[in-house]
PDB file of C-alpha atoms and ligand atoms in Angstrom:
ATOM      1  CA  UNK T   1      22.050  -3.138 -11.596  1.00 41.00           C
ATOM      2  CA  UNK T   2      20.911  -6.711 -12.077  1.00 43.00           C
ATOM      3  CA  UNK T   3      22.175  -9.371  -9.750  1.00 45.00           C
ATOM      4  CA  UNK T   4      20.220 -12.176 -11.349  1.00 47.00           C
ATOM      5  CA  UNK T   5      23.120 -14.590 -11.625  1.00 44.00           C
ATOM      6  CA  UNK T   6      23.867 -14.692  -7.916  1.00 52.00           C
ATOM      7  CA  UNK T   7      20.167 -14.858  -7.056  1.00 54.00           C
ATOM      8  CA  UNK T   8      19.548 -17.538  -9.662  1.00 55.00           C
ATOM      9  CA  UNK T   9      22.295 -19.607  -8.075  1.00 63.00           C
ATOM     10  CA  UNK T  10      19.969 -20.079  -5.151  1.00 66.00           C
ATOM     11  CA  UNK T  11      17.233 -21.735  -7.242  1.00 80.00           C
ATOM     12  CA  UNK T  12      16.244 -25.005  -5.685  1.00 82.00           C
ATOM     13  CA  UNK T  13      14.705 -27.665  -7.914  1.00 80.00           C
ATOM     14  CA  UNK T  14      13.428 -29.467  -4.842  1.00 81.00           C
ATOM     15  CA  UNK T  15      11.081 -26.543  -4.146  1.00 83.00           C
ATOM     16  CA  UNK T  16       8.747 -27.827  -6.895  1.00 87.00           C
ATOM     17  CA  UNK T  17       7.144 -31.229  -6.981  1.00 86.00           C
ATOM     18  CA  UNK T  18       4.631 -32.824  -9.339  1.00 83.00           C
ATOM     19  CA  UNK T  19       3.417 -34.913  -6.373  1.00 85.00           C
ATOM     20  CA  UNK T  20       1.831 -31.865  -4.742  1.00 87.00           C
ATOM     21  CA  UNK T  21      -1.852 -31.118  -5.446  1.00 88.00           C
ATOM     22  CA  UNK T  22      -0.955 -27.536  -6.558  1.00 91.00           C
ATOM     23  CA  UNK T  23      -0.218 -27.120 -10.312  1.00 93.00           C
ATOM     24  CA  UNK T  24       3.494 -26.671 -11.020  1.00 93.00           C
ATOM     25  CA  UNK T  25       3.123 -23.163 -12.416  1.00 95.00           C
ATOM     26  CA  UNK T  26       1.396 -22.024  -9.198  1.00 94.00           C
ATOM     27  CA  UNK T  27       4.137 -23.679  -7.135  1.00 94.00           C
ATOM     28  CA  UNK T  28       6.692 -21.814  -9.219  1.00 94.00           C
ATOM     29  CA  UNK T  29       4.800 -18.517  -8.863  1.00 93.00           C
ATOM     30  CA  UNK T  30       4.703 -19.038  -5.092  1.00 92.00           C
ATOM     31  CA  UNK T  31       8.403 -19.907  -5.059  1.00 92.00           C
ATOM     32  CA  UNK T  32       9.365 -16.787  -7.024  1.00 92.00           C
ATOM     33  CA  UNK T  33       7.143 -14.649  -4.777  1.00 87.00           C
ATOM     34  CA  UNK T  34       9.079 -16.060  -1.825  1.00 85.00           C
ATOM     35  CA  UNK T  35      12.445 -15.223  -3.412  1.00 86.00           C
ATOM     36  CA  UNK T  36      11.256 -11.653  -3.991  1.00 81.00           C
ATOM     37  CA  UNK T  37       9.743 -11.322  -0.494  1.00 73.00           C
ATOM     38  CA  UNK T  38      12.941 -12.584   1.129  1.00 72.00           C
ATOM     39  CA  UNK T  39      14.976 -10.018  -0.789  1.00 72.00           C
ATOM     40  CA  UNK T  40      16.946 -12.567  -2.895  1.00 81.00           C
ATOM     41  CA  UNK T  41      15.587 -10.657  -5.867  1.00 84.00           C
ATOM     42  CA  UNK T  42      15.377  -6.908  -5.205  1.00 79.00           C
ATOM     43  CA  UNK T  43      13.490  -4.092  -6.886  1.00 77.00           C
ATOM     44  CA  UNK T  44      14.444  -3.823 -10.583  1.00 81.00           C
ATOM     45  CA  UNK T  45      16.564  -7.008 -10.546  1.00 88.00           C
ATOM     46  CA  UNK T  46      16.327  -8.967 -13.794  1.00 92.00           C
ATOM     47  CA  UNK T  47      14.989 -12.506 -13.770  1.00 93.00           C
ATOM     48  CA  UNK T  48      16.809 -15.145 -15.818  1.00 93.00           C
ATOM     49  CA  UNK T  49      15.268 -15.904 -19.210  1.00 92.00           C
ATOM     50  CA  UNK T  50      12.337 -18.339 -19.510  1.00 93.00           C
ATOM     51  CA  UNK T  51      14.687 -20.938 -20.964  1.00 94.00           C
ATOM     52  CA  UNK T  52      17.214 -20.576 -18.156  1.00 93.00           C
ATOM     53  CA  UNK T  53      14.520 -20.701 -15.476  1.00 93.00           C
ATOM     54  CA  UNK T  54      13.032 -23.845 -17.056  1.00 93.00           C
ATOM     55  CA  UNK T  55      16.444 -25.551 -17.135  1.00 92.00           C
ATOM     56  CA  UNK T  56      17.447 -24.584 -13.623  1.00 91.00           C
ATOM     57  CA  UNK T  57      14.139 -25.604 -12.106  1.00 91.00           C
ATOM     58  CA  UNK T  58      13.571 -28.697 -14.240  1.00 91.00           C
ATOM     59  CA  UNK T  59      10.161 -27.588 -15.548  1.00 93.00           C
ATOM     60  CA  UNK T  60       8.800 -26.818 -18.993  1.00 95.00           C
ATOM     61  CA  UNK T  61       8.930 -23.364 -20.538  1.00 96.00           C
ATOM     62  CA  UNK T  62       5.120 -23.366 -20.621  1.00 96.00           C
ATOM     63  CA  UNK T  63       5.120 -23.774 -16.828  1.00 96.00           C
ATOM     64  CA  UNK T  64       7.604 -20.915 -16.476  1.00 96.00           C
ATOM     65  CA  UNK T  65       5.580 -18.692 -18.807  1.00 96.00           C
ATOM     66  CA  UNK T  66       2.361 -19.337 -16.882  1.00 96.00           C
ATOM     67  CA  UNK T  67       4.061 -18.636 -13.540  1.00 96.00           C
ATOM     68  CA  UNK T  68       5.547 -15.387 -14.835  1.00 96.00           C
ATOM     69  CA  UNK T  69       2.125 -14.381 -16.195  1.00 94.00           C
ATOM     70  CA  UNK T  70       0.685 -14.743 -12.665  1.00 92.00           C
ATOM     71  CA  UNK T  71       3.330 -12.446 -11.207  1.00 91.00           C
ATOM     72  CA  UNK T  72       3.063  -9.970 -14.093  1.00 90.00           C
ATOM     73  CA  UNK T  73      -0.699  -9.779 -13.475  1.00 85.00           C
ATOM     74  CA  UNK T  74      -0.068  -9.155  -9.793  1.00 78.00           C
ATOM     75  CA  UNK T  75       2.302  -6.337 -10.707  1.00 78.00           C
ATOM     76  CA  UNK T  76       5.223  -8.010  -8.925  1.00 83.00           C
ATOM     77  CA  UNK T  77       7.108  -8.373 -12.213  1.00 90.00           C
ATOM     78  CA  UNK T  78       7.379  -6.097 -15.203  1.00 88.00           C
ATOM     79  CA  UNK T  79       8.347  -6.963 -18.746  1.00 89.00           C
ATOM     80  CA  UNK T  80      10.362  -4.502 -20.784  1.00 85.00           C
ATOM     81  CA  UNK T  81      10.424  -4.951 -24.514  1.00 85.00           C
ATOM     82  CA  UNK T  82      13.688  -6.524 -25.557  1.00 85.00           C
ATOM     83  CA  UNK T  83      15.227  -6.173 -22.083  1.00 87.00           C
ATOM     84  CA  UNK T  84      13.609  -8.998 -20.115  1.00 91.00           C
ATOM     85  CA  UNK T  85      11.593  -9.461 -16.950  1.00 93.00           C
ATOM     86  CA  UNK T  86      12.245  -7.345 -13.855  1.00 91.00           C
ATOM     87  CA  UNK T  87      11.149  -7.336 -10.257  1.00 89.00           C
ATOM     88  CA  UNK T  88       8.778  -4.478  -9.549  1.00 84.00           C
ATOM     89  CA  UNK T  89       8.938  -4.149  -5.837  1.00 76.00           C
ATOM     90  CA  UNK T  90       9.012  -0.665  -4.385  1.00 74.00           C
ATOM     91  CA  UNK T  91       9.030   0.202  -0.696  1.00 77.00           C
ATOM     92  CA  UNK T  92       7.334  -2.323   1.543  1.00 76.00           C
ATOM     93  CA  UNK T  93       5.843  -1.114   4.767  1.00 82.00           C
ATOM     94  CA  UNK T  94       4.786  -2.965   7.877  1.00 82.00           C
ATOM     95  CA  UNK T  95       2.187  -0.759   9.465  1.00 83.00           C
ATOM     96  CA  UNK T  96       0.953  -1.044  13.034  1.00 85.00           C
ATOM     97  CA  UNK T  97      -2.747  -0.554  13.397  1.00 86.00           C
ATOM     98  CA  UNK T  98      -2.630   0.274  17.070  1.00 86.00           C
ATOM     99  CA  UNK T  99      -0.870   3.643  16.920  1.00 90.00           C
ATOM    100  CA  UNK T 100      -2.186   6.844  15.425  1.00 93.00           C
ATOM    101  CA  UNK T 101       0.432   8.195  13.046  1.00 93.00           C
ATOM    102  CA  UNK T 102       0.516  10.239   9.873  1.00 95.00           C
ATOM    103  CA  UNK T 103       1.724   9.016   6.522  1.00 95.00           C
ATOM    104  CA  UNK T 104       4.710  11.398   6.703  1.00 96.00           C
ATOM    105  CA  UNK T 105       5.688  10.143  10.174  1.00 93.00           C
ATOM    106  CA  UNK T 106       5.281   6.505   9.072  1.00 90.00           C
ATOM    107  CA  UNK T 107       7.565   6.957   6.093  1.00 91.00           C
ATOM    108  CA  UNK T 108      10.257   9.001   7.823  1.00 90.00           C
ATOM    109  CA  UNK T 109      10.441   6.494  10.695  1.00 87.00           C
ATOM    110  CA  UNK T 110      11.404   3.923   8.029  1.00 83.00           C
ATOM    111  CA  UNK T 111      13.979   6.138   6.382  1.00 84.00           C
ATOM    112  CA  UNK T 112      11.710   6.690   3.371  1.00 86.00           C
ATOM    113  CA  UNK T 113      10.936  10.073   1.940  1.00 91.00           C
ATOM    114  CA  UNK T 114       7.208  10.867   2.015  1.00 94.00           C
ATOM    115  CA  UNK T 115       5.718  12.744  -0.893  1.00 94.00           C
ATOM    116  CA  UNK T 116       2.325  13.827  -2.177  1.00 96.00           C
ATOM    117  CA  UNK T 117       0.962  14.437  -5.612  1.00 96.00           C
ATOM    118  CA  UNK T 118      -2.119  16.635  -5.438  1.00 97.00           C
ATOM    119  CA  UNK T 119      -5.055  15.299  -7.414  1.00 97.00           C
ATOM    120  CA  UNK T 120      -7.726  17.648  -6.161  1.00 96.00           C
ATOM    121  CA  UNK T 121      -8.357  20.212  -3.429  1.00 97.00           C
ATOM    122  CA  UNK T 122     -11.312  22.425  -2.781  1.00 97.00           C
ATOM    123  CA  UNK T 123     -13.488  24.008  -0.140  1.00 98.00           C
ATOM    124  CA  UNK T 124     -16.984  22.693  -0.544  1.00 98.00           C
ATOM    125  CA  UNK T 125     -20.189  21.814   1.279  1.00 98.00           C
ATOM    126  CA  UNK T 126     -19.835  18.427   2.985  1.00 98.00           C
ATOM    127  CA  UNK T 127     -21.659  15.527   1.334  1.00 98.00           C
ATOM    128  CA  UNK T 128     -24.326  13.770   3.456  1.00 97.00           C
ATOM    129  CA  UNK T 129     -21.828  10.948   4.228  1.00 97.00           C
ATOM    130  CA  UNK T 130     -19.134  13.444   5.282  1.00 98.00           C
ATOM    131  CA  UNK T 131     -21.650  15.485   7.320  1.00 98.00           C
ATOM    132  CA  UNK T 132     -22.554  12.333   9.245  1.00 97.00           C
ATOM    133  CA  UNK T 133     -18.976  11.091   9.669  1.00 98.00           C
ATOM    134  CA  UNK T 134     -17.767  14.485  10.904  1.00 98.00           C
ATOM    135  CA  UNK T 135     -20.819  15.277  13.040  1.00 97.00           C
ATOM    136  CA  UNK T 136     -21.436  18.526  11.121  1.00 98.00           C
ATOM    137  CA  UNK T 137     -24.577  20.596  10.671  1.00 97.00           C
ATOM    138  CA  UNK T 138     -26.168  20.362   7.218  1.00 95.00           C
ATOM    139  CA  UNK T 139     -24.545  22.850   4.842  1.00 96.00           C
ATOM    140  CA  UNK T 140     -21.239  23.020   6.779  1.00 98.00           C
ATOM    141  CA  UNK T 141     -18.119  23.489   4.672  1.00 98.00           C
ATOM    142  CA  UNK T 142     -15.088  21.219   4.491  1.00 98.00           C
ATOM    143  CA  UNK T 143     -11.639  21.209   2.885  1.00 98.00           C
ATOM    144  CA  UNK T 144     -11.522  18.203   0.572  1.00 98.00           C
ATOM    145  CA  UNK T 145      -8.002  17.058  -0.270  1.00 98.00           C
ATOM    146  CA  UNK T 146      -7.154  14.216  -2.603  1.00 98.00           C
ATOM    147  CA  UNK T 147      -3.534  13.126  -2.829  1.00 98.00           C
ATOM    148  CA  UNK T 148      -1.447  10.322  -4.199  1.00 98.00           C
ATOM    149  CA  UNK T 149       0.942   9.463  -1.370  1.00 97.00           C
ATOM    150  CA  UNK T 150       4.419   8.342  -2.330  1.00 95.00           C
ATOM    151  CA  UNK T 151       7.440   6.840  -0.579  1.00 92.00           C
ATOM    152  CA  UNK T 152      10.757   7.475  -2.312  1.00 86.00           C
ATOM    153  CA  UNK T 153       8.636   8.576  -5.284  1.00 88.00           C
ATOM    154  CA  UNK T 154       6.820   5.204  -5.473  1.00 89.00           C
ATOM    155  CA  UNK T 155       3.009   5.470  -5.280  1.00 93.00           C
ATOM    156  CA  UNK T 156       1.749   3.857  -2.057  1.00 94.00           C
ATOM    157  CA  UNK T 157      -1.801   5.058  -1.431  1.00 96.00           C
ATOM    158  CA  UNK T 158      -4.585   7.262  -2.735  1.00 98.00           C
ATOM    159  CA  UNK T 159      -6.046   9.407  -0.003  1.00 98.00           C
ATOM    160  CA  UNK T 160      -9.149  11.587   0.115  1.00 98.00           C
ATOM    161  CA  UNK T 161      -9.045  13.562   3.367  1.00 98.00           C
ATOM    162  CA  UNK T 162     -11.999  15.727   4.376  1.00 98.00           C
ATOM    163  CA  UNK T 163     -11.511  18.221   7.209  1.00 98.00           C
ATOM    164  CA  UNK T 164     -14.053  20.774   8.495  1.00 98.00           C
ATOM    165  CA  UNK T 165     -13.007  24.279   7.406  1.00 98.00           C
ATOM    166  CA  UNK T 166     -12.946  25.414  11.013  1.00 97.00           C
ATOM    167  CA  UNK T 167      -9.808  23.268  11.395  1.00 97.00           C
ATOM    168  CA  UNK T 168      -8.286  23.766   7.924  1.00 97.00           C
ATOM    169  CA  UNK T 169      -9.957  26.748   6.229  1.00 97.00           C
ATOM    170  CA  UNK T 170      -7.717  26.649   3.178  1.00 97.00           C
ATOM    171  CA  UNK T 171      -6.474  23.325   1.752  1.00 97.00           C
ATOM    172  CA  UNK T 172      -3.565  25.050  -0.028  1.00 96.00           C
ATOM    173  CA  UNK T 173      -2.115  25.575   3.457  1.00 95.00           C
ATOM    174  CA  UNK T 174      -1.247  21.862   3.398  1.00 96.00           C
ATOM    175  CA  UNK T 175       2.094  21.686   1.644  1.00 93.00           C
ATOM    176  CA  UNK T 176       3.484  18.459   3.105  1.00 93.00           C
ATOM    177  CA  UNK T 177       1.906  16.856   6.151  1.00 96.00           C
ATOM    178  CA  UNK T 178      -1.768  17.454   6.947  1.00 98.00           C
ATOM    179  CA  UNK T 179      -1.189  16.363  10.545  1.00 98.00           C
ATOM    180  CA  UNK T 180       1.593  18.956  10.901  1.00 97.00           C
ATOM    181  CA  UNK T 181      -0.874  21.660   9.859  1.00 97.00           C
ATOM    182  CA  UNK T 182      -3.474  20.342  12.325  1.00 98.00           C
ATOM    183  CA  UNK T 183      -0.905  20.166  15.150  1.00 97.00           C
ATOM    184  CA  UNK T 184       0.285  23.708  14.409  1.00 96.00           C
ATOM    185  CA  UNK T 185      -3.300  24.903  14.637  1.00 96.00           C
ATOM    186  CA  UNK T 186      -3.682  23.221  18.016  1.00 96.00           C
ATOM    187  CA  UNK T 187      -6.011  20.469  16.711  1.00 96.00           C
ATOM    188  CA  UNK T 188      -3.837  17.432  17.303  1.00 97.00           C
ATOM    189  CA  UNK T 189      -5.338  14.139  16.043  1.00 97.00           C
ATOM    190  CA  UNK T 190      -5.777  12.066  19.188  1.00 97.00           C
ATOM    191  CA  UNK T 191      -7.823   8.969  18.426  1.00 97.00           C
ATOM    192  CA  UNK T 192      -9.109   7.313  15.251  1.00 97.00           C
ATOM    193  CA  UNK T 193     -11.548   4.649  14.179  1.00 96.00           C
ATOM    194  CA  UNK T 194     -10.526   2.725  11.111  1.00 95.00           C
ATOM    195  CA  UNK T 195     -12.350   0.262   8.889  1.00 96.00           C
ATOM    196  CA  UNK T 196     -10.409  -1.890   6.402  1.00 95.00           C
ATOM    197  CA  UNK T 197     -11.852  -3.763   3.435  1.00 96.00           C
ATOM    198  CA  UNK T 198     -10.070  -5.812   0.763  1.00 95.00           C
ATOM    199  CA  UNK T 199     -10.889  -4.642  -2.752  1.00 96.00           C
ATOM    200  CA  UNK T 200      -9.690  -4.889  -6.346  1.00 95.00           C
ATOM    201  CA  UNK T 201      -8.509  -1.607  -7.849  1.00 95.00           C
ATOM    202  CA  UNK T 202     -10.458  -0.107 -10.713  1.00 96.00           C
ATOM    203  CA  UNK T 203      -8.672   1.066 -13.847  1.00 95.00           C
ATOM    204  CA  UNK T 204      -8.136   4.727 -12.877  1.00 96.00           C
ATOM    205  CA  UNK T 205      -6.986   4.024  -9.310  1.00 95.00           C
ATOM    206  CA  UNK T 206      -4.716   1.226 -10.524  1.00 93.00           C
ATOM    207  CA  UNK T 207      -3.114   3.533 -13.059  1.00 94.00           C
ATOM    208  CA  UNK T 208      -2.520   6.226 -10.436  1.00 95.00           C
ATOM    209  CA  UNK T 209      -0.940   3.656  -8.120  1.00 92.00           C
ATOM    210  CA  UNK T 210       1.148   2.148 -10.931  1.00 87.00           C
ATOM    211  CA  UNK T 211      -0.283  -1.377 -10.600  1.00 85.00           C
ATOM    212  CA  UNK T 212      -2.392  -3.477 -12.979  1.00 84.00           C
ATOM    213  CA  UNK T 213      -6.177  -3.036 -13.061  1.00 89.00           C
ATOM    214  CA  UNK T 214      -7.783  -5.451 -10.608  1.00 91.00           C
ATOM    215  CA  UNK T 215      -4.692  -5.563  -8.351  1.00 88.00           C
ATOM    216  CA  UNK T 216      -5.572  -6.104  -4.671  1.00 90.00           C
ATOM    217  CA  UNK T 217      -5.738  -3.136  -2.335  1.00 94.00           C
ATOM    218  CA  UNK T 218      -7.044  -2.195   1.060  1.00 95.00           C
ATOM    219  CA  UNK T 219      -9.782   0.368   1.213  1.00 97.00           C
ATOM    220  CA  UNK T 220      -9.450   2.174   4.533  1.00 97.00           C
ATOM    221  CA  UNK T 221     -11.853   4.615   6.096  1.00 98.00           C
ATOM    222  CA  UNK T 222     -10.526   6.605   9.009  1.00 97.00           C
ATOM    223  CA  UNK T 223     -12.446   8.956  11.271  1.00 98.00           C
ATOM    224  CA  UNK T 224     -10.069  10.889  13.485  1.00 98.00           C
ATOM    225  CA  UNK T 225     -11.012  12.740  16.638  1.00 98.00           C
ATOM    226  CA  UNK T 226      -9.467  15.429  18.838  1.00 98.00           C
ATOM    227  CA  UNK T 227      -8.874  14.661  22.494  1.00 97.00           C
ATOM    228  CA  UNK T 228     -12.354  15.954  23.381  1.00 97.00           C
ATOM    229  CA  UNK T 229     -13.931  13.588  20.829  1.00 97.00           C
ATOM    230  CA  UNK T 230     -14.668  16.191  18.126  1.00 98.00           C
ATOM    231  CA  UNK T 231     -14.219  14.603  14.662  1.00 98.00           C
ATOM    232  CA  UNK T 232     -11.366  16.347  12.862  1.00 98.00           C
ATOM    233  CA  UNK T 233     -10.978  14.340   9.642  1.00 98.00           C
ATOM    234  CA  UNK T 234     -12.743  11.724   7.560  1.00 98.00           C
ATOM    235  CA  UNK T 235     -10.374   9.920   5.181  1.00 98.00           C
ATOM    236  CA  UNK T 236     -11.052   7.363   2.482  1.00 98.00           C
ATOM    237  CA  UNK T 237      -7.887   5.717   1.177  1.00 97.00           C
ATOM    238  CA  UNK T 238      -6.769   2.967  -1.162  1.00 97.00           C
ATOM    239  CA  UNK T 239      -3.535   1.290  -0.049  1.00 95.00           C
ATOM    240  CA  UNK T 240      -1.567  -0.912  -2.426  1.00 92.00           C
ATOM    241  CA  UNK T 241      -1.946  -4.496  -1.278  1.00 88.00           C
ATOM    242  CA  UNK T 242       1.561  -5.408  -2.445  1.00 81.00           C
ATOM    243  CA  UNK T 243       3.211  -2.582  -0.511  1.00 85.00           C
ATOM    244  CA  UNK T 244       1.652  -2.955   2.929  1.00 84.00           C
ATOM    245  CA  UNK T 245       1.370  -5.429   5.740  1.00 82.00           C
ATOM    246  CA  UNK T 246      -0.956  -4.286   8.491  1.00 85.00           C
ATOM    247  CA  UNK T 247       0.035  -5.608  11.881  1.00 87.00           C
ATOM    248  CA  UNK T 248      -2.001  -5.579  15.051  1.00 86.00           C
ATOM    249  CA  UNK T 249      -1.123  -6.560  18.595  1.00 87.00           C
ATOM    250  CA  UNK T 250      -3.580  -8.839  20.370  1.00 90.00           C
ATOM    251  CA  UNK T 251      -3.939  -9.124  24.102  1.00 87.00           C
ATOM    252  CA  UNK T 252      -5.573 -11.885  26.078  1.00 89.00           C
ATOM    253  CA  UNK T 253      -9.178 -10.970  26.887  1.00 82.00           C
ATOM    254  CA  UNK T 254      -9.062  -9.542  30.388  1.00 70.00           C
ATOM    255  CA  UNK T 255      -5.998  -7.474  29.729  1.00 57.00           C
ATOM    256  CA  UNK T 256      -2.771  -9.482  30.263  1.00 50.00           C
ATOM    257  CA  UNK T 257      -0.306  -8.869  27.516  1.00 52.00           C
ATOM    258  CA  UNK T 258       0.762 -12.134  25.950  1.00 46.00           C
ATOM    259  CA  UNK T 259       2.172 -11.563  22.528  1.00 46.00           C
ATOM    260  CA  UNK T 260       3.850  -8.950  20.419  1.00 44.00           C
ATOM    261  CA  UNK T 261       3.064  -9.406  16.748  1.00 43.00           C
ATOM    262  CA  UNK T 262       5.332  -8.367  13.917  1.00 41.00           C
ATOM    263  CA  UNK T 263       8.436  -6.991  15.610  1.00 37.00           C
TER     264      UNK T 263
HETATM  265  C1  16G X   1      -2.432   8.622   7.215  1.00 72.43           C
HETATM  266  C2  16G X   1      -3.893   8.536   7.604  1.00 72.43           C
HETATM  267  C3  16G X   1      -4.718   9.685   7.132  1.00 72.43           C
HETATM  268  C4  16G X   1      -4.059  11.003   7.435  1.00 72.43           C
HETATM  269  C5  16G X   1      -2.649  11.018   6.904  1.00 72.43           C
HETATM  270  C6  16G X   1      -1.936  12.298   7.274  1.00 72.43           C
HETATM  271  C7  16G X   1      -4.372   6.099   7.444  1.00 72.43           C
HETATM  272  C8  16G X   1      -5.236   5.058   6.914  1.00 72.43           C
HETATM  273  N1  16G X   1      -4.561   7.353   7.075  1.00 72.43           N
HETATM  274  O1  16G X   1      -2.238   8.343   5.870  1.00 72.43           O
HETATM  275  O2  16G X   1      -5.954   9.628   7.824  1.00 72.43           O
HETATM  276  O3  16G X   1      -4.783  12.076   6.843  1.00 72.43           O
HETATM  277  O4  16G X   1      -1.931   9.943   7.465  1.00 72.43           O
HETATM  278  O5  16G X   1      -0.649  12.225   6.729  1.00 72.43           O
HETATM  279  O6  16G X   1      -3.502   5.806   8.210  1.00 72.43           O
HETATM  280  P1  16G X   1       0.259  13.494   6.505  1.00 72.43           P
HETATM  281  O7  16G X   1       0.317  14.214   7.812  1.00 72.43           O
HETATM  282  O8  16G X   1       1.547  12.975   6.031  1.00 72.43           O
HETATM  283  O9  16G X   1      -0.435  14.361   5.468  1.00 72.43           O
END
């Protein structure tokens, strides 16, 4: 159900000013992003028409059109033929980087239902990169598992997890959570090293994640170890940039705890 009238009531002309060095359409795009981020416009809410937005905000329709184009390109808005412009904001997750958790645990702790769409799974000989990352002997076999991870059926991340077959001999054993399977087998993930890089999604990945080509994402590589330091998984993932905030706690060098970030 649209609630655009009540949300539109909160439009504030004073939020935009031609005295600022930022072009008006970018100010408007930033303003609308803020309204969506603050929850004034929720997922699938309809935006007022271009004409109405222009009147309420005291800007031209060209400015409105350009601002909407920005947000459409970012994937934050969607246009439906004949129906109007809608907010496209699925689940939004604030993820701590300091604790080792699984995707399923992360989602259920937020009241979201975790899902997986299998893209590929096979037992194969580890590639040279995987052999190195997992500390394997040349020719060792791995279970390679590629999944689209979803929260409440919304695509969140693409994940390629590679696990030595001595820990997961048969990838079809993984029905829901990979970490549940590992725990059941007595190989509990204990520690991980993660590397994050900002990227733009290529066409195929963008389509799988339901965002426009070139949308921002985080490419994350994780190498997870057992308590004794044995590598248990090597994962390469693409996380939707518009669905995640990664939060890390920083402590004063020397160890005293000074600040809690993000909650
Ligand atoms: C997280 C991990 C991934 C792990 C998966 C297991 C990151 C970047 N990745 O997505 O390494 O394989 O959880 O989730 O955090 P599952 O137990 O729900 O299959």
